Structures are given as structure tokens and as C-alpha cells.
Amino acid sequence: MARIDLSNVEVMFPPSQRNGDPVTALSGLELSIGDSEFVCLLGPSGCGKSTALNVIAGFVQATDGAATVDRKYIEGPGTDRGVVFQNANVFPWLTVEKNVGFGLTLKTAKGRRDNGEKVATILKRVGLEGFEDALPMELSGGMLQRVGIARALVNDPSVLLMDEPFGALDAQTRIIMQELVLELWEQQRKTVLFVTHDIDEALLLGDRVVVMSARPGRITEDIRVKLPRPRSYAMTTTPEFMALKAHLFDSLHSEAVRADRLEARA
């Protein structure tokens, strides 16, 4: 798989038309994710979670510090990193099969011979077998996110980056999708960074839960989740899970209070 390292990363966005001051989204961010490790990045809205993920994806350039995958500097997007967004972002005019296989068509002709087999395999793995010819408008929200996950996995990336992919789903569908991600990770053991603001989701999925402060984002806590695998949603009612949840809730609440006081002083 691959190792991810962020060292003293800062991201500063230039002034906008509404605000004449630059915005520092990340400051002194230090984060290391080991091969095959599943890390959840937890924090309040606007703390820079998605910005950190976008630096690793290659969509955002750090203004200071170093960002590497497998000790190679990140200079832009690459097929070694698959991204699942908050919205599925599918092409509405393409079928499920063609949406998932779109990235493969950008590769060399030599690599296209087995594209159909790769797409069929990943569609079966995410539970979309039989929906190959369906259009996005015919799918539910959960099925659309399955398309997004399949599209990210079909290139067999070593790193999977997931940016609050289940935030817009209803509670029941969200549980189903969380258990799907757990199953896929058990099968493939990719290096995963999963951005969320949901404590239960972070603890259910992650080997570690990394907590970020309010903007400018930095790491305030890094907790190893010593819950047995394989996991299921039933684990969320255990005493061990509830104790970790209470600790994280207190950490996030303390940080929220601190951020409110700083904003009030400003």
C-alpha cells in the first residue's frame, strides 16, 4: 500500500471579494498514516479537514511544509490516490458501468483490454451487479455513493481518500454504507483517510481517530481505537465504544468553546 506524511503543512487561501484578508485553513499540521491504516479525521465544520484531504489528493497545494505519499512529494492528482467526494459527482448522461469505467478509458490502449472485467468485478464487490445499464437519475443516494466508491477503487489505488461521503444519507442507508466500507477495507487493506464530523462513524471505521482544532486547523488529539476487528454497527452500543465516544465528545466540546471565545475576542 502506501504511507502518507504531512509535515508542518500550512495552507493559506488568498483574500476573496467578500473578505479582504487571507484565510489560513491549516497551520503546522503534522499527520502520518501508515501502510494499510484506516485513519478518521474528525473535527467541527470549517476546521480544515477537507483541505487536508485535498492536499493529499493533490487538488490543493500547501503554501508551506511537505506532503508526501510513500515518501514522494505530492505535486498533483494521481491514480495512486482514489477520492470519494461528499456528493457522488457522477456524469448524469453515462450509465453506471460507463461512470465507473471512465477513469480506465484515460489510460493507454493496452490497458483497456480488461477494463470490462475490472469494472464488472468492482461493481459486484460494491453491490451494483445488475445495475450496469442504469442511469444516475434511476439510483438512490446510497447507490450513487456506491458508484462513487467503485469509481475510486477500479484503478486499484494504494490510497483511498473519503471526504464525508455519507453525510447526506439517511441514518439507515448510512449504516449500510459504513459496513460496506468496513467490508471493502477488510478485503483490500488500502491506506484510508476518512473525513467526518460524526463521532460514531469515526470510531466504527478507524484504527485511529485524529481530532482537529477549529481554524486554522491543527491536530489536537490522536487516539488509537483498540476495538476488535472485523467490526459491525452492533459494536456502537458496547461499553468500550461508549467510553471512547464520551472522551471524544468532551474533546470536541472543549475545542468548540475555545474557538467561540477566540472569535468573540476578535
GROMACS .gro file of C-alpha atoms in nm:
model
  266
    1MET     CA    1   0.000   0.000   0.000
    2ALA     CA    2   0.134   0.349   0.082
    3ARG     CA    3   0.235   0.577   0.365
    4ILE     CA    4   0.107   0.935   0.397
    5ASP     CA    5   0.304   1.211   0.570
    6LEU     CA    6   0.212   1.574   0.627
    7SER     CA    7   0.491   1.773   0.791
    8ASN     CA    8   0.432   2.126   0.920
    9VAL     CA    9   0.175   2.183   0.646
   10GLU     CA   10   0.022   2.527   0.609
   11VAL     CA   11  -0.248   2.623   0.361
   12MET     CA   12  -0.336   2.988   0.317
   13PHE     CA   13  -0.606   3.100   0.075
   14PRO     CA   14  -0.584   3.447  -0.083
   15PRO     CA   15  -0.833   3.722   0.002
   16SER     CA   16  -1.177   3.689  -0.153
   17GLN     CA   17  -1.401   3.965  -0.284
   18ARG     CA   18  -1.614   3.940   0.032
   19ASN     CA   19  -1.318   3.936   0.270
   20GLY     CA   20  -1.004   4.138   0.215
   21ASP     CA   21  -0.791   3.921   0.444
   22PRO     CA   22  -0.619   3.591   0.353
   23VAL     CA   23  -0.758   3.280   0.523
   24THR     CA   24  -0.525   3.033   0.695
   25ALA     CA   25  -0.702   2.697   0.671
   26LEU     CA   26  -0.419   2.480   0.810
   27SER     CA   27  -0.125   2.574   1.027
   28GLY     CA   28   0.161   2.347   1.133
   29LEU     CA   29  -0.035   2.032   1.050
   30GLU     CA   30   0.152   1.712   1.138
   31LEU     CA   31  -0.003   1.380   1.035
   32SER     CA   32   0.138   1.038   0.948
   33ILE     CA   33  -0.070   0.744   0.826
   34GLY     CA   34   0.095   0.403   0.796
   35ASP     CA   35   0.056   0.144   0.522
   36SER     CA   36  -0.293  -0.013   0.522
   37GLU     CA   37  -0.402   0.205   0.815
   38PHE     CA   38  -0.757   0.343   0.837
   39VAL     CA   39  -0.749   0.693   0.989
   40CYS     CA   40  -1.055   0.909   1.050
   41LEU     CA   41  -1.013   1.286   1.060
   42LEU     CA   42  -1.266   1.434   1.299
   43GLY     CA   43  -1.350   1.795   1.372
   44PRO     CA   44  -1.609   2.073   1.351
   45SER     CA   45  -1.725   2.221   1.022
   46GLY     CA   46  -1.474   2.465   0.876
   47CYS     CA   47  -1.174   2.330   1.066
   48GLY     CA   48  -0.977   2.235   0.753
   49LYS     CA   49  -1.049   1.859   0.735
   50SER     CA   50  -1.137   1.866   0.366
   51THR     CA   51  -0.845   2.100   0.294
   52ALA     CA   52  -0.604   1.848   0.448
   53LEU     CA   53  -0.758   1.570   0.237
   54ASN     CA   54  -0.734   1.786  -0.076
   55VAL     CA   55  -0.364   1.847  -0.011
   56ILE     CA   56  -0.309   1.468  -0.011
   57ALA     CA   57  -0.531   1.428  -0.319
   58GLY     CA   58  -0.322   1.690  -0.499
   59PHE     CA   59  -0.612   1.929  -0.552
   60VAL     CA   60  -0.469   2.195  -0.316
   61GLN     CA   61  -0.103   2.299  -0.295
   62ALA     CA   62   0.040   2.354   0.053
   63THR     CA   63   0.183   2.705   0.097
   64ASP     CA   64   0.440   2.569   0.342
   65GLY     CA   65   0.558   2.234   0.474
   66ALA     CA   66   0.579   1.896   0.298
   67ALA     CA   67   0.314   1.647   0.184
   68THR     CA   68   0.425   1.303   0.065
   69VAL     CA   69   0.282   0.965  -0.029
   70ASP     CA   70   0.530   0.681   0.001
   71ARG     CA   71   0.795   0.949   0.061
   72LYS     CA   72   0.730   1.107  -0.281
   73TYR     CA   73   0.624   1.472  -0.282
   74ILE     CA   74   0.265   1.530  -0.391
   75GLU     CA   75   0.266   1.752  -0.698
   76GLY     CA   76  -0.090   1.695  -0.819
   77PRO     CA   77  -0.362   1.431  -0.853
   78GLY     CA   78  -0.259   1.077  -0.941
   79THR     CA   79  -0.404   0.729  -0.995
   80ASP     CA   80  -0.227   0.612  -0.678
   81ARG     CA   81  -0.494   0.807  -0.485
   82GLY     CA   82  -0.866   0.744  -0.523
   83VAL     CA   83  -1.110   1.007  -0.396
   84VAL     CA   84  -1.472   0.966  -0.286
   85PHE     CA   85  -1.642   1.304  -0.253
   86GLN     CA   86  -1.931   1.429  -0.038
   87ASN     CA   87  -2.150   1.408  -0.348
   88ALA     CA   88  -2.116   1.124  -0.596
   89ASN     CA   89  -2.035   1.371  -0.880
   90VAL     CA   90  -2.127   1.120  -1.149
   91PHE     CA   91  -2.184   1.200  -1.516
   92PRO     CA   92  -2.567   1.204  -1.545
   93TRP     CA   93  -2.561   1.102  -1.912
   94LEU     CA   94  -2.346   0.790  -1.855
   95THR     CA   95  -2.460   0.453  -1.726
   96VAL     CA   96  -2.328   0.307  -1.401
   97GLU     CA   97  -2.087   0.089  -1.594
   98LYS     CA   98  -1.951   0.378  -1.800
   99ASN     CA   99  -1.927   0.610  -1.499
  100VAL     CA  100  -1.718   0.357  -1.310
  101GLY     CA  101  -1.501   0.276  -1.610
  102PHE     CA  102  -1.444   0.637  -1.716
  103GLY     CA  103  -1.108   0.670  -1.543
  104LEU     CA  104  -0.983   0.349  -1.703
  105THR     CA  105  -1.054   0.486  -2.051
  106LEU     CA  106  -0.796   0.760  -1.988
  107LYS     CA  107  -0.519   0.501  -1.969
  108THR     CA  108  -0.327   0.353  -2.261
  109ALA     CA  109  -0.499   0.135  -2.520
  110LYS     CA  110  -0.300  -0.164  -2.398
  111GLY     CA  111  -0.458  -0.129  -2.057
  112ARG     CA  112  -0.813  -0.113  -2.194
  113ARG     CA  113  -0.842  -0.481  -2.290
  114ASP     CA  114  -0.950  -0.593  -1.945
  115ASN     CA  115  -1.139  -0.278  -1.848
  116GLY     CA  116  -1.478  -0.451  -1.875
  117GLU     CA  117  -1.366  -0.727  -1.642
  118LYS     CA  118  -1.227  -0.478  -1.389
  119VAL     CA  119  -1.550  -0.277  -1.389
  120ALA     CA  120  -1.766  -0.589  -1.355
  121THR     CA  121  -1.556  -0.711  -1.063
  122ILE     CA  122  -1.575  -0.385  -0.869
  123LEU     CA  123  -1.949  -0.340  -0.938
  124LYS     CA  124  -2.012  -0.685  -0.791
  125ARG     CA  125  -1.793  -0.602  -0.493
  126VAL     CA  126  -1.992  -0.287  -0.406
  127GLY     CA  127  -2.331  -0.448  -0.465
  128LEU     CA  128  -2.419  -0.290  -0.800
  129GLU     CA  129  -2.427  -0.605  -1.010
  130GLY     CA  130  -2.739  -0.589  -1.228
  131PHE     CA  131  -2.738  -0.206  -1.240
  132GLU     CA  132  -2.468  -0.171  -1.507
  133ASP     CA  133  -2.703  -0.005  -1.758
  134ALA     CA  134  -2.886   0.220  -1.510
  135LEU     CA  135  -2.854   0.597  -1.533
  136PRO     CA  136  -2.774   0.805  -1.220
  137MET     CA  137  -3.127   0.952  -1.214
  138GLU     CA  138  -3.260   0.598  -1.158
  139LEU     CA  139  -3.047   0.538  -0.847
  140SER     CA  140  -3.096   0.613  -0.478
  141GLY     CA  141  -2.848   0.825  -0.281
  142GLY     CA  142  -2.683   0.517  -0.134
  143MET     CA  143  -2.645   0.354  -0.474
  144LEU     CA  144  -2.494   0.673  -0.616
  145GLN     CA  145  -2.232   0.668  -0.341
  146ARG     CA  146  -2.161   0.304  -0.428
  147VAL     CA  147  -2.089   0.426  -0.780
  148GLY     CA  148  -1.850   0.686  -0.637
  149ILE     CA  149  -1.670   0.424  -0.428
  150ALA     CA  150  -1.648   0.184  -0.723
  151ARG     CA  151  -1.508   0.460  -0.944
  152ALA     CA  152  -1.240   0.535  -0.686
  153LEU     CA  153  -1.145   0.167  -0.642
  154VAL     CA  154  -1.147   0.050  -1.004
  155ASN     CA  155  -0.799   0.194  -1.069
  156ASP     CA  156  -0.672  -0.004  -0.766
  157PRO     CA  157  -0.522   0.299  -0.586
  158SER     CA  158  -0.292   0.243  -0.292
  159VAL     CA  159  -0.459   0.532  -0.103
  160LEU     CA  160  -0.833   0.591  -0.063
  161LEU     CA  161  -0.945   0.941   0.040
  162MET     CA  162  -1.307   0.980   0.153
  163ASP     CA  163  -1.450   1.326   0.222
  164GLU     CA  164  -1.768   1.290   0.433
  165PRO     CA  165  -1.915   1.056   0.170
  166PHE     CA  166  -2.222   0.958   0.375
  167GLY     CA  167  -2.313   1.294   0.526
  168ALA     CA  168  -2.623   1.345   0.309
  169LEU     CA  169  -2.763   0.992   0.352
  170ASP     CA  170  -3.045   0.888   0.584
  171ALA     CA  171  -2.946   0.703   0.902
  172GLN     CA  172  -3.027   0.351   0.781
  173THR     CA  173  -2.851   0.391   0.446
  174ARG     CA  174  -2.552   0.546   0.623
  175ILE     CA  175  -2.513   0.237   0.844
  176ILE     CA  176  -2.529   0.010   0.538
  177MET     CA  177  -2.261   0.217   0.361
  178GLN     CA  178  -2.037   0.223   0.669
  179GLU     CA  179  -2.050  -0.156   0.690
  180LEU     CA  180  -1.977  -0.177   0.315
  181VAL     CA  181  -1.663   0.035   0.363
  182LEU     CA  182  -1.555  -0.187   0.653
  183GLU     CA  183  -1.601  -0.496   0.439
  184LEU     CA  184  -1.408  -0.349   0.145
  185TRP     CA  185  -1.124  -0.240   0.372
  186GLU     CA  186  -1.101  -0.588   0.528
  187GLN     CA  187  -1.073  -0.732   0.175
  188GLN     CA  188  -0.821  -0.486   0.029
  189ARG     CA  189  -0.647  -0.317   0.325
  190LYS     CA  190  -0.584   0.009   0.145
  191THR     CA  191  -0.446   0.312   0.325
  192VAL     CA  192  -0.755   0.521   0.405
  193LEU     CA  193  -0.811   0.878   0.522
  194PHE     CA  194  -1.179   0.929   0.603
  195VAL     CA  195  -1.302   1.282   0.682
  196THR     CA  196  -1.608   1.307   0.906
  197HIS     CA  197  -1.768   1.518   1.178
  198ASP     CA  198  -1.956   1.217   1.319
  199ILE     CA  199  -1.800   1.061   1.631
  200ASP     CA  200  -1.979   0.725   1.595
  201GLU     CA  201  -1.869   0.694   1.233
  202ALA     CA  202  -1.508   0.775   1.317
  203LEU     CA  203  -1.490   0.518   1.598
  204LEU     CA  204  -1.669   0.248   1.398
  205LEU     CA  205  -1.438   0.277   1.098
  206GLY     CA  206  -1.097   0.394   1.214
  207ASP     CA  207  -0.781   0.238   1.351
  208ARG     CA  208  -0.712   0.590   1.474
  209VAL     CA  209  -0.925   0.899   1.522
  210VAL     CA  210  -0.735   1.224   1.468
  211VAL     CA  211  -0.906   1.532   1.609
  212MET     CA  212  -0.856   1.874   1.452
  213SER     CA  213  -0.893   2.215   1.609
  214ALA     CA  214  -1.105   2.498   1.478
  215ARG     CA  215  -0.945   2.703   1.200
  216PRO     CA  216  -0.658   2.728   1.147
  217GLY     CA  217  -0.664   2.351   1.159
  218ARG     CA  218  -0.406   2.157   1.353
  219ILE     CA  219  -0.403   1.821   1.532
  220THR     CA  220  -0.516   1.837   1.895
  221GLU     CA  221  -0.553   1.466   1.969
  222ASP     CA  222  -0.465   1.133   1.807
  223ILE     CA  223  -0.649   0.835   1.956
  224ARG     CA  224  -0.585   0.470   1.872
  225VAL     CA  225  -0.916   0.281   1.858
  226LYS     CA  226  -0.848  -0.051   2.032
  227LEU     CA  227  -1.174  -0.213   1.930
  228PRO     CA  228  -1.157  -0.560   1.773
  229ARG     CA  229  -1.199  -0.618   1.400
  230PRO     CA  230  -1.397  -0.711   1.200
  231ARG     CA  231  -1.647  -0.453   1.320
  232SER     CA  232  -2.020  -0.402   1.275
  233TYR     CA  233  -2.268  -0.136   1.383
  234ALA     CA  234  -2.368  -0.352   1.681
  235MET     CA  235  -2.034  -0.254   1.839
  236THR     CA  236  -2.156   0.105   1.888
  237THR     CA  237  -2.354   0.000   2.199
  238THR     CA  238  -2.062  -0.162   2.385
  239PRO     CA  239  -1.917   0.000   2.699
  240GLU     CA  240  -1.574   0.035   2.533
  241PHE     CA  241  -1.724   0.222   2.239
  242MET     CA  242  -1.934   0.448   2.462
  243ALA     CA  243  -1.631   0.539   2.675
  244LEU     CA  244  -1.431   0.644   2.368
  245LYS     CA  245  -1.731   0.838   2.237
  246ALA     CA  246  -1.765   1.030   2.565
  247HIS     CA  247  -1.395   1.119   2.559
  248LEU     CA  248  -1.412   1.247   2.201
  249PHE     CA  249  -1.729   1.442   2.271
  250ASP     CA  250  -1.558   1.619   2.560
  251SER     CA  251  -1.255   1.696   2.342
  252LEU     CA  252  -1.466   1.843   2.062
  253HIS     CA  253  -1.682   2.039   2.305
  254SER     CA  254  -1.376   2.192   2.474
  255GLU     CA  255  -1.233   2.292   2.138
  256ALA     CA  256  -1.566   2.444   2.031
  257VAL     CA  257  -1.581   2.654   2.348
  258ARG     CA  258  -1.222   2.771   2.295
  259ALA     CA  259  -1.296   2.865   1.933
  260ASP     CA  260  -1.607   3.063   2.037
  261ARG     CA  261  -1.405   3.260   2.293
  262LEU     CA  262  -1.135   3.341   2.037
  263GLU     CA  263  -1.396   3.455   1.786
  264ALA     CA  264  -1.565   3.672   2.048
  265ARG     CA  265  -1.234   3.842   2.129
  266ALA     CA  266  -1.170   3.906   1.762
   0.00000   0.00000   0.00000
